[in-house]
Coordinates of C-alpha atoms and ligand atoms in Angstrom, one line a residue:
M1156 CA -22.2 -22.0 -1.1
A1157 CA -19.6 -24.5 0.3
N1158 CA -17.0 -22.6 -1.6
Q1159 CA -18.1 -19.3 -0.2
D1160 CA -18.0 -20.7 3.3
D1161 CA -14.5 -22.1 2.8
Q1162 CA -13.2 -18.8 1.5
F1163 CA -14.7 -17.0 4.4
K1164 CA -13.2 -19.4 6.9
K1165 CA -9.8 -18.8 5.3
V1166 CA -10.3 -15.1 5.6
I1167 CA -11.0 -15.4 9.4
S1168 CA -8.1 -17.7 10.1
H1169 CA -5.7 -15.7 8.0
A1170 CA -6.8 -12.5 9.9
K1171 CA -5.8 -14.2 13.1
E1172 CA -2.6 -16.0 11.9
Y1173 CA -1.1 -12.8 10.5
G1174 CA -2.0 -10.5 13.4
Y1175 CA -5.0 -8.6 11.9
V1176 CA -8.0 -9.5 14.0
F1177 CA -8.4 -11.4 17.2
Q1178 CA -11.5 -12.4 19.1
S1179 CA -12.0 -10.1 22.1
S1180 CA -10.9 -11.6 25.4
E1181 CA -10.0 -14.8 23.7
I1182 CA -8.4 -16.4 26.8
Y1183 CA -11.8 -16.3 28.4
D1184 CA -13.3 -17.9 25.3
G1185 CA -14.2 -14.6 23.7
L1186 CA -17.2 -12.4 23.7
S1187 CA -19.7 -12.8 20.9
A1188 CA -19.5 -10.3 18.1
V1189 CA -16.7 -8.3 19.7
Y1190 CA -13.3 -8.2 18.2
D1191 CA -9.8 -6.7 18.7
Y1192 CA -7.6 -5.4 16.0
A1193 CA -4.1 -6.7 16.3
Q1194 CA -0.7 -5.2 15.3
N1195 CA -1.4 -5.3 11.5
G1196 CA -5.1 -4.8 11.8
A1197 CA -4.8 -1.6 13.7
E1198 CA -2.5 -0.2 11.0
L1199 CA -4.9 -1.3 8.2
K1200 CA -7.8 0.2 10.0
K1201 CA -6.0 3.4 10.6
N1202 CA -5.0 3.6 6.9
I1203 CA -8.6 3.1 5.8
R1204 CA -9.8 5.8 8.3
D1205 CA -7.1 8.2 7.0
Y1206 CA -8.0 7.4 3.4
W1207 CA -11.6 8.3 4.1
W1208 CA -10.8 11.4 6.2
K1209 CA -8.4 12.8 3.5
A1210 CA -11.0 12.2 0.8
M1211 CA -13.9 13.6 2.8
V1212 CA -12.4 16.3 5.0
Q1213 CA -9.0 17.4 3.8
M1214 CA -10.0 17.5 0.1
H1215 CA -13.2 19.4 0.7
D1216 CA -12.9 23.0 1.8
N1217 CA -16.6 23.0 2.9
I1218 CA -16.3 19.9 5.1
V1219 CA -14.9 19.9 8.6
G1220 CA -14.2 17.0 11.0
I1221 CA -15.1 16.7 14.6
D1222 CA -14.9 14.1 17.4
T1223 CA -17.8 13.9 19.7
A1224 CA -18.4 11.9 22.9
I1225 CA -19.8 8.4 23.0
F1226 CA -22.1 9.4 25.9
M1227 CA -24.8 11.9 25.0
H1228 CA -27.7 13.4 26.9
P1229 CA -30.4 10.8 27.0
T1230 CA -32.9 13.1 25.4
T1231 CA -30.8 12.9 22.2
W1232 CA -32.1 9.4 21.6
K1233 CA -35.7 10.3 22.3
A1234 CA -35.4 13.1 19.7
S1235 CA -33.6 10.9 17.2
G1236 CA -36.3 8.3 17.3
H1237 CA -33.9 5.6 18.6
V1238 CA -35.8 5.0 21.9
D1239 CA -39.0 4.4 20.1
A1240 CA -38.0 3.0 16.8
F1241 CA -34.5 1.5 16.8
S1242 CA -35.4 -2.1 17.0
D1243 CA -35.2 -5.3 15.1
P1244 CA -38.0 -7.9 14.6
L1245 CA -37.0 -11.0 16.5
I1246 CA -38.2 -14.5 16.3
D1247 CA -37.2 -17.5 18.5
N1248 CA -37.1 -21.1 17.6
K1249 CA -38.8 -23.0 20.4
D1250 CA -36.7 -26.2 19.9
S1251 CA -33.2 -24.8 19.6
K1252 CA -34.1 -21.7 21.8
K1253 CA -32.0 -19.7 19.3
R1254 CA -33.1 -16.2 18.5
Y1255 CA -33.1 -14.8 14.9
R1256 CA -33.8 -11.6 13.2
A1257 CA -37.0 -12.4 11.3
D1258 CA -36.1 -10.2 8.3
V1259 CA -32.7 -11.8 8.0
L1260 CA -34.2 -15.3 8.0
V1261 CA -36.3 -14.2 5.0
E1262 CA -33.4 -12.4 3.3
D1263 CA -31.2 -15.5 3.7
Y1264 CA -33.9 -17.6 2.1
C1265 CA -33.8 -15.2 -0.9
L1266 CA -30.0 -15.4 -1.0
K1267 CA -30.4 -19.2 -1.6
I1268 CA -32.7 -18.4 -4.6
E1269 CA -30.1 -15.9 -5.8
A1270 CA -27.5 -18.7 -5.6
K1271 CA -29.7 -20.8 -7.9
I1272 CA -29.7 -17.9 -10.4
E1273 CA -25.9 -17.8 -10.3
K1274 CA -25.8 -21.5 -10.9
E1275 CA -28.0 -21.2 -14.0
V1276 CA -25.7 -18.4 -15.2
K1277 CA -22.6 -20.5 -14.7
K1278 CA -24.2 -23.4 -16.5
A1279 CA -25.1 -21.3 -19.5
E1280 CA -21.7 -19.6 -19.5
K1281 CA -20.2 -23.1 -20.0
R1282 CA -22.7 -24.1 -22.6
F1283 CA -22.4 -20.9 -24.8
G1284 CA -18.8 -20.1 -24.3
D1285 CA -17.5 -16.9 -25.8
S1286 CA -20.9 -16.0 -27.4
F1287 CA -22.5 -15.8 -23.9
N1288 CA -24.3 -12.6 -23.1
K1289 CA -24.9 -12.5 -19.4
A1290 CA -27.2 -9.5 -19.2
E1291 CA -29.4 -10.9 -22.0
F1292 CA -29.5 -14.3 -20.4
I1293 CA -30.6 -12.9 -17.0
A1294 CA -33.2 -10.7 -18.7
T1295 CA -34.8 -13.5 -20.8
N1296 CA -34.2 -17.0 -19.4
P1297 CA -37.5 -18.2 -18.0
R1298 CA -36.1 -20.1 -15.1
V1299 CA -34.0 -17.1 -14.0
L1300 CA -36.9 -14.8 -14.4
G1301 CA -39.0 -17.1 -12.3
Y1302 CA -36.5 -17.1 -9.5
Q1303 CA -36.1 -13.3 -9.7
E1304 CA -39.8 -12.8 -9.5
K1305 CA -40.0 -15.0 -6.5
I1306 CA -37.3 -13.0 -4.7
D1307 CA -39.0 -9.7 -5.6
T1308 CA -42.4 -10.9 -4.4
I1309 CA -41.0 -12.1 -1.1
L1310 CA -38.9 -9.0 -0.4
S1311 CA -41.6 -6.6 -1.4
R1312 CA -44.0 -8.3 1.0
L1313 CA -41.4 -8.3 3.8
G1314 CA -40.8 -4.6 3.2
K1315 CA -44.5 -3.7 3.3
S1316 CA -45.2 -5.8 6.4
L1317 CA -42.2 -4.3 8.3
E1318 CA -43.2 -0.8 7.3
A1319 CA -46.8 -1.4 8.5
E1320 CA -45.4 -3.0 11.6
D1321 CA -47.4 -6.1 10.7
L1322 CA -45.3 -8.5 12.6
A1323 CA -47.9 -11.3 12.3
D1324 CA -47.5 -11.2 8.6
V1325 CA -43.7 -11.4 8.9
K1326 CA -44.3 -14.6 10.9
A1327 CA -46.9 -15.8 8.3
L1328 CA -44.3 -15.3 5.6
I1329 CA -41.7 -17.3 7.4
E1330 CA -44.2 -20.1 7.8
E1331 CA -45.4 -20.0 4.2
L1332 CA -41.8 -20.2 2.9
E1333 CA -41.4 -23.1 5.3
I1334 CA -38.1 -21.6 6.7
A1335 CA -36.6 -23.9 9.2
C1336 CA -34.2 -23.1 12.1
P1337 CA -30.7 -23.8 10.7
L1338 CA -29.7 -25.3 14.1
S1339 CA -32.7 -27.6 15.0
G1340 CA -34.2 -27.9 11.5
S1341 CA -37.6 -27.3 13.1
R1342 CA -40.3 -24.8 12.1
N1343 CA -41.6 -24.3 15.6
W1344 CA -41.4 -20.5 15.8
T1345 CA -42.6 -18.0 18.4
D1346 CA -44.3 -14.8 17.4
V1347 CA -42.2 -11.9 16.0
K1348 CA -41.4 -9.2 18.6
Q1349 CA -39.5 -5.9 18.4
F1350 CA -36.3 -5.6 20.4
N1351 CA -34.4 -2.3 21.0
L1352 CA -30.8 -2.4 20.0
M1353 CA -29.3 0.3 22.2
F1354 CA -27.1 -0.6 25.1
G1355 CA -28.1 1.1 28.4
T1356 CA -25.7 2.2 31.1
K1357 CA -25.7 4.5 34.1
L1358 CA -23.9 7.8 34.8
G1359 CA -23.3 8.9 38.4
A1360 CA -22.2 7.4 41.7
S1361 CA -25.3 6.7 43.7
A1362 CA -28.2 4.6 42.7
E1363 CA -30.7 7.4 43.4
T1364 CA -29.0 10.1 41.4
A1365 CA -27.6 8.0 38.6
M1366 CA -28.8 9.0 35.1
D1367 CA -29.8 6.4 32.6
L1368 CA -27.7 6.7 29.4
Y1369 CA -27.2 4.8 26.2
L1370 CA -24.0 4.0 24.4
R1371 CA -24.5 5.8 21.1
P1372 CA -25.8 3.5 18.3
E1373 CA -24.5 5.9 15.6
T1374 CA -22.1 8.8 15.4
A1375 CA -24.5 11.0 13.5
Q1376 CA -26.3 12.5 16.4
G1377 CA -23.1 14.0 17.8
I1378 CA -22.9 15.9 14.6
F1379 CA -26.5 17.1 14.6
V1380 CA -26.4 18.4 18.2
N1381 CA -23.3 20.4 17.3
F1382 CA -24.6 21.7 14.0
L1383 CA -24.9 25.3 15.1
N1384 CA -21.7 25.3 17.2
V1385 CA -19.7 24.2 14.2
Q1386 CA -21.6 26.4 11.7
K1387 CA -21.0 29.5 13.8
T1388 CA -17.4 29.0 14.9
G1389 CA -16.3 27.7 11.5
R1390 CA -18.4 30.4 9.7
M1391 CA -19.6 27.6 7.5
K1392 CA -21.9 28.5 4.6
I1393 CA -24.5 26.1 3.2
P1394 CA -23.9 23.7 1.6
F1395 CA -21.3 22.3 4.1
G1396 CA -20.5 19.1 5.8
I1397 CA -19.5 17.8 9.2
A1398 CA -17.7 14.5 9.4
Q1399 CA -16.6 12.2 12.2
T1400 CA -15.3 8.7 12.8
G1401 CA -15.9 6.9 16.0
K1402 CA -17.3 3.9 17.9
A1403 CA -20.9 3.0 17.9
F1404 CA -22.7 0.2 19.8
R1405 CA -25.6 -2.0 18.9
N1406 CA -26.9 -5.0 20.7
E1407 CA -27.2 -7.0 17.5
I1408 CA -29.1 -10.2 17.6
V1409 CA -27.6 -11.8 14.6
A1410 CA -24.0 -11.7 15.6
R1411 CA -22.2 -13.6 13.0
Q1412 CA -20.1 -13.1 9.9
F1413 CA -17.1 -12.1 11.8
I1414 CA -16.5 -8.3 11.8
F1415 CA -19.4 -7.7 9.4
R1416 CA -21.9 -7.3 12.2
M1417 CA -20.3 -6.4 15.6
R1418 CA -21.8 -5.2 18.8
E1419 CA -19.1 -2.5 19.2
F1420 CA -17.9 -1.1 15.8
E1421 CA -16.7 2.1 14.2
Q1422 CA -18.5 4.4 11.8
M1423 CA -17.2 7.0 9.4
E1424 CA -20.0 9.4 8.8
M1425 CA -20.6 12.7 7.1
Q1426 CA -23.6 14.9 7.4
F1427 CA -24.0 17.4 4.5
F1428 CA -26.2 20.4 5.3
I1429 CA -28.1 21.8 2.3
K1430 CA -30.9 24.1 1.2
P1431 CA -34.3 22.4 1.4
G1432 CA -35.4 21.3 -2.1
T1433 CA -31.9 20.6 -3.3
Q1434 CA -31.7 17.1 -1.8
K1435 CA -32.2 15.1 -5.0
K1436 CA -29.3 16.8 -6.6
W1437 CA -27.0 16.2 -3.6
F1438 CA -28.2 12.7 -3.2
E1439 CA -27.0 11.9 -6.7
H1440 CA -23.8 13.8 -6.1
W1441 CA -22.9 11.9 -3.0
K1442 CA -23.9 8.6 -4.5
E1443 CA -21.5 9.2 -7.3
T1444 CA -18.7 10.6 -5.2
R1445 CA -18.8 7.8 -2.7
M1446 CA -18.8 5.2 -5.4
K1447 CA -15.8 6.8 -7.0
W1448 CA -14.0 6.7 -3.6
H1449 CA -14.6 2.9 -3.5
L1450 CA -13.5 2.4 -7.1
S1451 CA -10.3 4.4 -6.6
L1452 CA -9.0 1.4 -4.5
G1453 CA -9.1 -0.8 -7.5
M1454 CA -11.0 -3.7 -5.9
G1455 CA -13.1 -4.4 -9.0
E1456 CA -16.1 -2.6 -10.4
D1457 CA -18.2 -5.8 -10.5
N1458 CA -17.9 -6.1 -6.8
Y1459 CA -20.1 -3.1 -6.1
R1460 CA -23.7 -2.3 -6.7
F1461 CA -26.3 0.2 -5.5
H1462 CA -29.4 -1.0 -3.7
D1463 CA -32.1 1.6 -3.5
H1464 CA -34.3 1.3 -0.5
E1465 CA -38.0 0.7 -0.9
K1466 CA -38.6 0.7 2.8
L1467 CA -37.3 4.0 4.1
A1468 CA -36.3 4.7 7.7
H1469 CA -38.5 7.1 9.6
Y1470 CA -36.1 10.0 8.9
A1471 CA -35.4 9.5 5.2
D1472 CA -36.9 10.6 1.9
A1473 CA -34.4 8.7 -0.2
A1474 CA -31.8 6.1 0.6
T1475 CA -29.4 3.7 -1.1
D1476 CA -26.8 1.2 0.0
I1477 CA -23.5 0.7 -1.7
E1478 CA -23.3 -3.1 -1.5
F1479 CA -20.1 -5.0 -1.8
K1480 CA -19.5 -8.6 -2.8
F1481 CA -18.3 -10.1 0.5
P1482 CA -17.4 -13.8 0.7
F1483 CA -21.0 -14.5 1.7
G1484 CA -22.6 -12.5 -1.1
F1485 CA -23.5 -8.9 -1.8
K1486 CA -24.2 -7.0 1.4
E1487 CA -24.4 -3.4 2.6
L1488 CA -21.1 -1.6 3.0
E1489 CA -22.2 2.0 3.1
G1490 CA -25.5 3.9 3.4
I1491 CA -26.4 7.1 1.7
H1492 CA -29.5 8.7 3.1
S1493 CA -31.4 11.9 2.4
R1494 CA -32.5 12.6 6.0
T1495 CA -34.6 15.8 5.3
D1496 CA -34.8 18.2 8.2
F1497 CA -36.0 15.4 10.5
D1498 CA -33.0 15.4 12.9
L1499 CA -32.5 19.1 13.3
K1500 CA -36.2 19.7 13.7
A1501 CA -36.5 16.9 16.3
H1502 CA -33.6 18.4 18.3
E1503 CA -35.1 21.8 18.2
E1504 CA -38.3 20.5 19.5
H1505 CA -36.8 18.5 22.3
S1506 CA -34.1 21.0 23.4
G1507 CA -36.1 24.2 22.9
K1508 CA -33.1 25.7 21.1
K1509 CA -33.3 27.0 17.6
L1510 CA -31.1 25.1 15.1
Q1511 CA -31.6 27.2 12.0
Y1512 CA -29.3 28.7 9.4
F1513 CA -29.5 32.3 8.3
D1514 CA -29.1 32.4 4.5
H1515 CA -27.6 35.8 3.6
E1516 CA -28.3 35.3 -0.1
E1517 CA -32.0 34.6 0.5
N1518 CA -32.2 36.9 3.5
K1519 CA -34.1 34.3 5.6
S1520 CA -33.6 31.5 8.1
Y1521 CA -34.5 27.9 7.5
T1522 CA -33.8 24.4 8.9
P1523 CA -31.3 22.8 6.5
Y1524 CA -31.9 19.4 4.9
V1525 CA -29.3 16.8 5.4
L1526 CA -27.6 14.2 3.2
E1527 CA -25.7 11.5 5.1
T1528 CA -23.0 9.2 4.0
S1529 CA -22.3 6.5 6.5
I1530 CA -19.8 3.6 6.2
G1531 CA -18.8 1.0 8.7
L1532 CA -15.0 1.1 9.1
D1533 CA -14.9 -2.6 10.2
R1534 CA -17.1 -3.6 7.2
M1535 CA -14.7 -1.7 4.9
F1536 CA -11.8 -3.5 6.6
L1537 CA -13.6 -6.9 5.9
A1538 CA -14.3 -5.8 2.2
V1539 CA -10.6 -4.9 1.7
F1540 CA -9.2 -7.8 3.5
S1541 CA -11.4 -10.5 2.0
N1542 CA -11.0 -9.2 -1.5
A1543 CA -7.3 -9.2 -1.1
L1544 CA -6.7 -12.7 0.1
M1545 CA -6.0 -15.2 -2.7
E1546 CA -4.2 -18.4 -3.5
E1547 CA -2.1 -18.1 -6.7
E1548 CA -0.8 -20.9 -8.8
L1549 CA 2.8 -20.3 -9.8
E1550 CA 4.7 -21.3 -12.9
N1551 CA 6.6 -24.0 -11.0
N1552 CA 3.3 -25.7 -10.0
T1553 CA 3.5 -24.4 -6.4
T1554 CA 1.0 -22.0 -4.9
R1555 CA 1.4 -18.9 -2.8
T1556 CA -1.0 -17.2 -0.4
V1557 CA -0.9 -13.5 -1.1
L1558 CA -2.8 -10.6 0.4
K1559 CA -3.1 -8.1 -2.4
L1560 CA -4.2 -5.2 -0.2
P1561 CA -4.3 -1.8 -2.0
A1562 CA -0.7 -0.6 -1.4
V1563 CA -2.0 2.7 0.1
L1564 CA -3.8 0.7 2.8
A1565 CA -1.2 -2.0 3.5
P1566 CA 0.0 -2.0 7.2
V1567 CA 3.6 -2.5 6.3
K1568 CA 4.9 -0.8 3.1
A1569 CA 8.2 -2.5 2.8
A1570 CA 10.2 -5.3 4.5
V1571 CA 14.0 -5.1 4.4
F1572 CA 16.1 -8.3 4.5
P1573 CA 19.8 -8.9 4.7
L1574 CA 20.5 -11.9 2.4
V1575 CA 22.5 -13.5 5.1
K1576 CA 23.0 -12.7 8.8
K1577 CA 26.7 -11.8 8.5
D1578 CA 29.3 -9.9 6.5
G1579 CA 27.8 -6.5 7.6
L1580 CA 24.6 -7.1 5.6
P1581 CA 22.3 -6.7 8.7
E1582 CA 23.9 -3.4 9.5
V1583 CA 23.2 -2.0 6.0
A1584 CA 19.6 -3.4 6.1
K1585 CA 19.1 -1.6 9.4
E1586 CA 20.5 1.6 8.1
I1587 CA 17.9 1.4 5.3
I1588 CA 15.2 0.8 7.9
E1589 CA 16.3 3.8 9.9
D1590 CA 16.0 6.0 6.8
L1591 CA 12.7 4.7 5.5
K1592 CA 10.9 4.6 8.8
W1593 CA 10.5 8.4 8.8
D1594 CA 8.1 8.1 5.9
F1595 CA 6.7 4.5 5.9
N1596 CA 5.9 1.7 8.3
V1597 CA 8.7 -0.8 7.5
F1598 CA 9.7 -4.1 8.9
Y1599 CA 13.1 -5.9 9.4
D1600 CA 13.4 -9.7 9.0
E1601 CA 16.6 -11.8 8.9
K1602 CA 15.1 -15.2 9.9
D1603 CA 14.9 -18.1 7.4
A1604 CA 15.8 -18.3 3.7
V1605 CA 14.9 -15.3 1.6
G1606 CA 12.2 -17.2 -0.4
K1607 CA 10.4 -18.0 2.9
R1608 CA 10.7 -14.4 4.0
Y1609 CA 9.1 -13.3 0.7
R1610 CA 6.2 -15.6 1.2
R1611 CA 5.6 -14.4 4.7
Q1612 CA 5.4 -10.8 3.5
D1613 CA 3.2 -11.8 0.5
A1614 CA 0.7 -13.3 3.0
N1615 CA 1.0 -10.3 5.2
G1616 CA 0.2 -7.9 2.3
T1617 CA 3.5 -6.0 2.2
P1618 CA 3.8 -4.4 -1.2
F1619 CA 7.7 -4.3 -1.3
C1620 CA 10.6 -6.5 -0.2
I1621 CA 14.0 -5.1 -0.3
T1622 CA 17.0 -7.4 -0.1
V1623 CA 20.5 -6.3 0.8
D1624 CA 23.3 -8.6 -0.6
H1625 CA 27.0 -8.6 -1.1
Q1626 CA 26.8 -6.4 -4.2
T1627 CA 25.1 -3.8 -2.0
L1628 CA 28.4 -3.4 -0.1
E1629 CA 30.1 -2.6 -3.4
D1630 CA 27.7 -0.4 -5.3
K1631 CA 24.9 0.7 -2.8
T1632 CA 22.2 -1.1 -4.8
V1633 CA 19.6 -3.6 -3.5
T1634 CA 16.9 -5.8 -5.1
I1635 CA 13.4 -4.6 -4.7
R1636 CA 10.6 -7.2 -5.2
H1637 CA 7.0 -6.3 -6.0
R1638 CA 4.4 -8.3 -4.1
D1639 CA 1.8 -8.6 -6.9
T1640 CA 4.1 -9.3 -9.9
M1641 CA 6.9 -10.9 -7.9
E1642 CA 9.2 -9.1 -10.3
Q1643 CA 12.6 -8.1 -8.9
S1644 CA 14.8 -5.3 -10.0
R1645 CA 18.1 -3.8 -8.9
V1646 CA 17.9 -0.2 -7.8
A1647 CA 20.1 2.3 -5.9
I1648 CA 19.3 2.6 -2.1
S1649 CA 18.9 6.4 -2.8
E1650 CA 15.9 5.6 -5.1
L1651 CA 13.9 3.5 -2.7
K1652 CA 12.0 6.3 -1.1
D1653 CA 10.6 7.5 -4.4
I1654 CA 9.8 4.1 -5.7
I1655 CA 7.8 3.2 -2.6
K1656 CA 6.1 6.6 -2.4
K1657 CA 4.8 6.4 -5.9
E1658 CA 2.9 3.2 -5.0
V1659 CA 1.7 4.0 -1.6
D1660 CA 1.0 7.7 -1.6
V1661 CA -2.6 8.7 -0.8
K1662 CA -2.5 11.4 -3.5
E1663 CA -1.6 8.9 -6.2
W1664 CA -4.7 6.8 -5.3
L1665 CA -7.2 9.6 -4.6
M1666 CA -6.3 11.2 -7.9
K1667 CA -7.9 8.1 -9.5
M1668 CA -11.3 9.2 -8.2
Ligands
LIG29 P1 -27.6 -3.4 8.6 O1 -28.8 -3.3 7.7 O2 -26.5 -4.2 8.0 O3 -27.9 -3.7 10.0 P2 -27.8 -0.6 9.0 O4 -28.6 -0.2 7.7 O5 -28.5 -0.7 10.3 O6 -27.0 -1.9 8.6 P3 -26.7 2.0 9.2 O7 -27.5 2.3 10.5 O8 -27.1 2.6 8.0 O9 -26.6 0.4 9.1 O10 -25.2 2.2 9.6 C1 -24.3 2.7 8.6 C2 -23.1 1.7 8.4 O11 -22.6 1.3 9.6 C3 -23.5 0.5 7.7 O12 -23.5 0.6 6.3 C4 -22.4 -0.5 8.1 O13 -21.3 -0.4 7.2 C5 -22.1 0.0 9.5 N1 -22.7 -0.9 10.5 C6 -24.0 -0.8 11.0 N2 -24.1 -1.8 11.9 C7 -23.0 -2.4 12.1 C8 -22.5 -3.5 12.9 N3 -23.3 -4.0 13.8 N4 -21.2 -3.9 12.8 C9 -20.4 -3.3 11.9 N5 -20.8 -2.3 11.1 C10 -22.0 -1.9 11.2

């Protein structure tokens, strides 16, 4: 656990030091769970968004993208169920006065048991060496099985109590497990209460006529209310999808873990409209497709897993999360939900407008079913960033900090250096910049020794460093250094564009899907 905490602290400080993420309004001591993306962070975020958009919209001739408003008619949230059901179970510790999500307290308790399992596995790995079979050990070791059973029993009871809205039992569970407040250490808890997560605001100038609005807690509803507009104007035929990326707002109680859980965040969602009865097939299809998208970035197959939901949201008939191994353990990165016709039917009912599709092949109208893929852009940012940050031991017994971002997502693709600040080398380096900047985000640096400049770019995640030296003046060649291997080679200036393109081009990466 201590190691995980240390690694996570490094992630947060590195994100600040290298201009990726700042706390919002830092000069006023910040605002809890609100963050700003800095010069490098904004680029990384944009590249992740583009990577998603290209894979989901551009590469699918039956998926289109839209961009709907954050403000929506308040009835939207009545219809969607958010006014009545978008809440978290809260519990307060009477001594520290700190408020917690009751389900998260229980889940954290289970994470501690999971850490014990990992410890057993590590111990056995050491003991058995090469002959160690992890899967078999987990399936047969009595101690591990005991821990796992305990986790399953706790989570299943939590799921059932939440589903039945039996908040008294959630409190009973916390008491039975003797969970203490991490701050005060006391077990002096209030009852568990529900708390709505939507932010309210007002539209209009005068107090009497102002209309109560909510900041959208998800982007999906902007897609549902436009379903027919898009279907008609785009002459879309089922199955088809509508995608969008944009801000969403939730008054989260457990605001911690940096950009993992924010109060203002960005989603990338796609609603896929299908014929009723085909949802199982499409659920499997999108599970597989989305996992392939993640794996195409080469961040390690072992870092992902599916977590099928036992407790389904009010709108879903099947749901799974793609979980990622963050520095604090496996957590939800993306949700894939089979939402049935819940949303379109609800909007039909509340608006009085028909939201049906006429199927020419079947010669009848019906309300389509919907499959949703929903990923948090900020969470994806954290996955990419935390996975990339590492300390490497080098052969000469020194270490380097390197941010091995997938090159396609890296904010700066190449840094160009003159070896020295004289003899016409800066001019040549700047000429190279002038040429490359039409295709890539590039960076010029002439300060400090070249070795130091390399290290700065390693820590910044830049895949290539290009150095102009005296030989360049004679034969128009430069050295190009690769971030991950640190290998250097001599290439012609005229080759640079192709070399960089091959490594950073979206097509090269998406083809791996
Ligand atoms: P969680 O259980 O972690 O609160 P959720 O199940 O409520 O998430 P969804 O409503 O399914 O999340 O939202 C889809 C995606 O949006 C999530 O998979 C996550 O990546 C992202 N997301 C949700 N809430 C936040 C938040 N507060 N901050 C950042 N990203 C978020």
